[in-house]
């Protein structure tokens, strides 16, 4: 098998894994400025997350505060590692 064939096969496997939801990119913690905004947020406040994949399993959202992303498939929230559901 040629090296280029092998590389193409690996590319197809990675694409298939991503399409099936097998993440190759780990989730980042929430940005510090977002955590600061959440601590100061009052009911009725909307906090906007930038594009990216963020780990939220330890997130405590204050009552009446909304969390929104940068758009569909642009901001992804992950609870990976959480002991139970959110």
PDB file of C-alpha atoms in Angstrom:
ATOM      1  CA  UNK A   1       0.000   0.000   0.000  1.00  0.00           C
ATOM      2  CA  UNK A   2       1.321   3.429  -0.905  1.00  0.00           C
ATOM      3  CA  UNK A   3       1.803   5.980   1.853  1.00  0.00           C
ATOM      4  CA  UNK A   4      -0.722   8.327   0.204  1.00  0.00           C
ATOM      5  CA  UNK A   5      -3.365   5.561   0.264  1.00  0.00           C
ATOM      6  CA  UNK A   6      -2.714   4.980   3.946  1.00  0.00           C
ATOM      7  CA  UNK A   7      -3.031   8.713   4.716  1.00  0.00           C
ATOM      8  CA  UNK A   8      -6.315   8.887   2.777  1.00  0.00           C
ATOM      9  CA  UNK A   9      -7.690   5.945   4.780  1.00  0.00           C
ATOM     10  CA  UNK A  10      -6.735   7.593   8.067  1.00  0.00           C
ATOM     11  CA  UNK A  11      -8.452  10.784   6.885  1.00  0.00           C
ATOM     12  CA  UNK A  12     -11.623   8.833   6.126  1.00  0.00           C
ATOM     13  CA  UNK A  13     -11.548   7.192   9.565  1.00  0.00           C
ATOM     14  CA  UNK A  14     -11.127  10.548  11.308  1.00  0.00           C
ATOM     15  CA  UNK A  15     -13.989  12.037   9.286  1.00  0.00           C
ATOM     16  CA  UNK A  16     -16.221   9.091  10.149  1.00  0.00           C
ATOM     17  CA  UNK A  17     -15.352   9.350  13.853  1.00  0.00           C
ATOM     18  CA  UNK A  18     -16.206  13.037  13.866  1.00  0.00           C
ATOM     19  CA  UNK A  19     -19.492  12.409  12.041  1.00  0.00           C
ATOM     20  CA  UNK A  20     -20.394   9.799  14.668  1.00  0.00           C
ATOM     21  CA  UNK A  21     -19.731  12.205  17.503  1.00  0.00           C
ATOM     22  CA  UNK A  22     -16.399  10.791  18.609  1.00  0.00           C
ATOM     23  CA  UNK A  23     -14.611  13.971  19.596  1.00  0.00           C
ATOM     24  CA  UNK A  24     -10.917  14.274  18.911  1.00  0.00           C
ATOM     25  CA  UNK A  25     -10.784  17.758  20.406  1.00  0.00           C
ATOM     26  CA  UNK A  26     -11.215  17.987  24.144  1.00  0.00           C
ATOM     27  CA  UNK A  27     -13.472  20.543  25.753  1.00  0.00           C
ATOM     28  CA  UNK A  28     -11.849  23.610  27.275  1.00  0.00           C
ATOM     29  CA  UNK A  29     -12.862  25.165  30.572  1.00  0.00           C
ATOM     30  CA  UNK A  30     -15.053  28.244  30.324  1.00  0.00           C
ATOM     31  CA  UNK A  31     -13.072  31.421  29.605  1.00  0.00           C
ATOM     32  CA  UNK A  32     -12.156  33.416  32.762  1.00  0.00           C
ATOM     33  CA  UNK A  33     -14.137  36.449  31.587  1.00  0.00           C
ATOM     34  CA  UNK A  34     -17.235  34.255  31.249  1.00  0.00           C
ATOM     35  CA  UNK A  35     -16.806  32.918  34.784  1.00  0.00           C
ATOM     36  CA  UNK A  36     -16.422  36.490  36.076  1.00  0.00           C
ATOM     37  CA  UNK A  37     -19.555  37.592  34.210  1.00  0.00           C
ATOM     38  CA  UNK A  38     -21.500  34.614  35.613  1.00  0.00           C
ATOM     39  CA  UNK A  39     -20.524  35.486  39.179  1.00  0.00           C
ATOM     40  CA  UNK A  40     -21.724  39.078  38.731  1.00  0.00           C
ATOM     41  CA  UNK A  41     -24.840  38.250  36.673  1.00  0.00           C
ATOM     42  CA  UNK A  42     -28.271  39.323  37.870  1.00  0.00           C
ATOM     43  CA  UNK A  43     -31.558  37.633  36.882  1.00  0.00           C
ATOM     44  CA  UNK A  44     -32.456  38.548  33.301  1.00  0.00           C
ATOM     45  CA  UNK A  45     -28.805  38.748  32.181  1.00  0.00           C
ATOM     46  CA  UNK A  46     -27.694  36.818  29.091  1.00  0.00           C
ATOM     47  CA  UNK A  47     -24.080  35.603  29.012  1.00  0.00           C
ATOM     48  CA  UNK A  48     -22.728  34.845  25.527  1.00  0.00           C
ATOM     49  CA  UNK A  49     -20.067  32.186  25.047  1.00  0.00           C
ATOM     50  CA  UNK A  50     -17.641  32.468  22.142  1.00  0.00           C
ATOM     51  CA  UNK A  51     -17.301  29.757  19.501  1.00  0.00           C
ATOM     52  CA  UNK A  52     -15.591  26.640  20.798  1.00  0.00           C
ATOM     53  CA  UNK A  53     -16.180  23.492  22.830  1.00  0.00           C
ATOM     54  CA  UNK A  54     -16.502  24.059  26.564  1.00  0.00           C
ATOM     55  CA  UNK A  55     -16.713  21.726  29.521  1.00  0.00           C
ATOM     56  CA  UNK A  56     -19.665  22.773  31.683  1.00  0.00           C
ATOM     57  CA  UNK A  57     -20.180  19.832  34.015  1.00  0.00           C
ATOM     58  CA  UNK A  58     -19.233  21.947  37.054  1.00  0.00           C
ATOM     59  CA  UNK A  59     -21.105  25.055  35.885  1.00  0.00           C
ATOM     60  CA  UNK A  60     -23.513  26.632  38.343  1.00  0.00           C
ATOM     61  CA  UNK A  61     -25.799  28.977  36.444  1.00  0.00           C
ATOM     62  CA  UNK A  62     -27.472  31.578  38.703  1.00  0.00           C
ATOM     63  CA  UNK A  63     -31.285  31.603  38.683  1.00  0.00           C
ATOM     64  CA  UNK A  64     -32.732  33.748  35.903  1.00  0.00           C
ATOM     65  CA  UNK A  65     -29.440  34.002  33.987  1.00  0.00           C
ATOM     66  CA  UNK A  66     -29.365  32.785  30.381  1.00  0.00           C
ATOM     67  CA  UNK A  67     -26.365  31.191  28.717  1.00  0.00           C
ATOM     68  CA  UNK A  68     -26.168  31.485  24.926  1.00  0.00           C
ATOM     69  CA  UNK A  69     -23.601  30.529  22.351  1.00  0.00           C
ATOM     70  CA  UNK A  70     -22.133  31.995  19.189  1.00  0.00           C
ATOM     71  CA  UNK A  71     -24.428  29.902  16.979  1.00  0.00           C
ATOM     72  CA  UNK A  72     -25.447  26.413  15.960  1.00  0.00           C
ATOM     73  CA  UNK A  73     -22.426  24.104  15.820  1.00  0.00           C
ATOM     74  CA  UNK A  74     -20.174  27.017  16.780  1.00  0.00           C
ATOM     75  CA  UNK A  75     -20.502  26.810  20.568  1.00  0.00           C
ATOM     76  CA  UNK A  76     -20.626  23.273  21.931  1.00  0.00           C
ATOM     77  CA  UNK A  77     -21.248  22.483  25.586  1.00  0.00           C
ATOM     78  CA  UNK A  78     -19.829  19.237  26.938  1.00  0.00           C
ATOM     79  CA  UNK A  79     -20.622  17.489  30.213  1.00  0.00           C
ATOM     80  CA  UNK A  80     -17.980  14.819  29.641  1.00  0.00           C
ATOM     81  CA  UNK A  81     -16.627  13.617  32.951  1.00  0.00           C
ATOM     82  CA  UNK A  82     -19.756  14.492  34.911  1.00  0.00           C
ATOM     83  CA  UNK A  83     -20.754  11.774  37.372  1.00  0.00           C
ATOM     84  CA  UNK A  84     -24.416  12.002  36.295  1.00  0.00           C
ATOM     85  CA  UNK A  85     -26.718  13.972  34.003  1.00  0.00           C
ATOM     86  CA  UNK A  86     -27.052  17.730  34.127  1.00  0.00           C
TER      87      UNK A  86
END
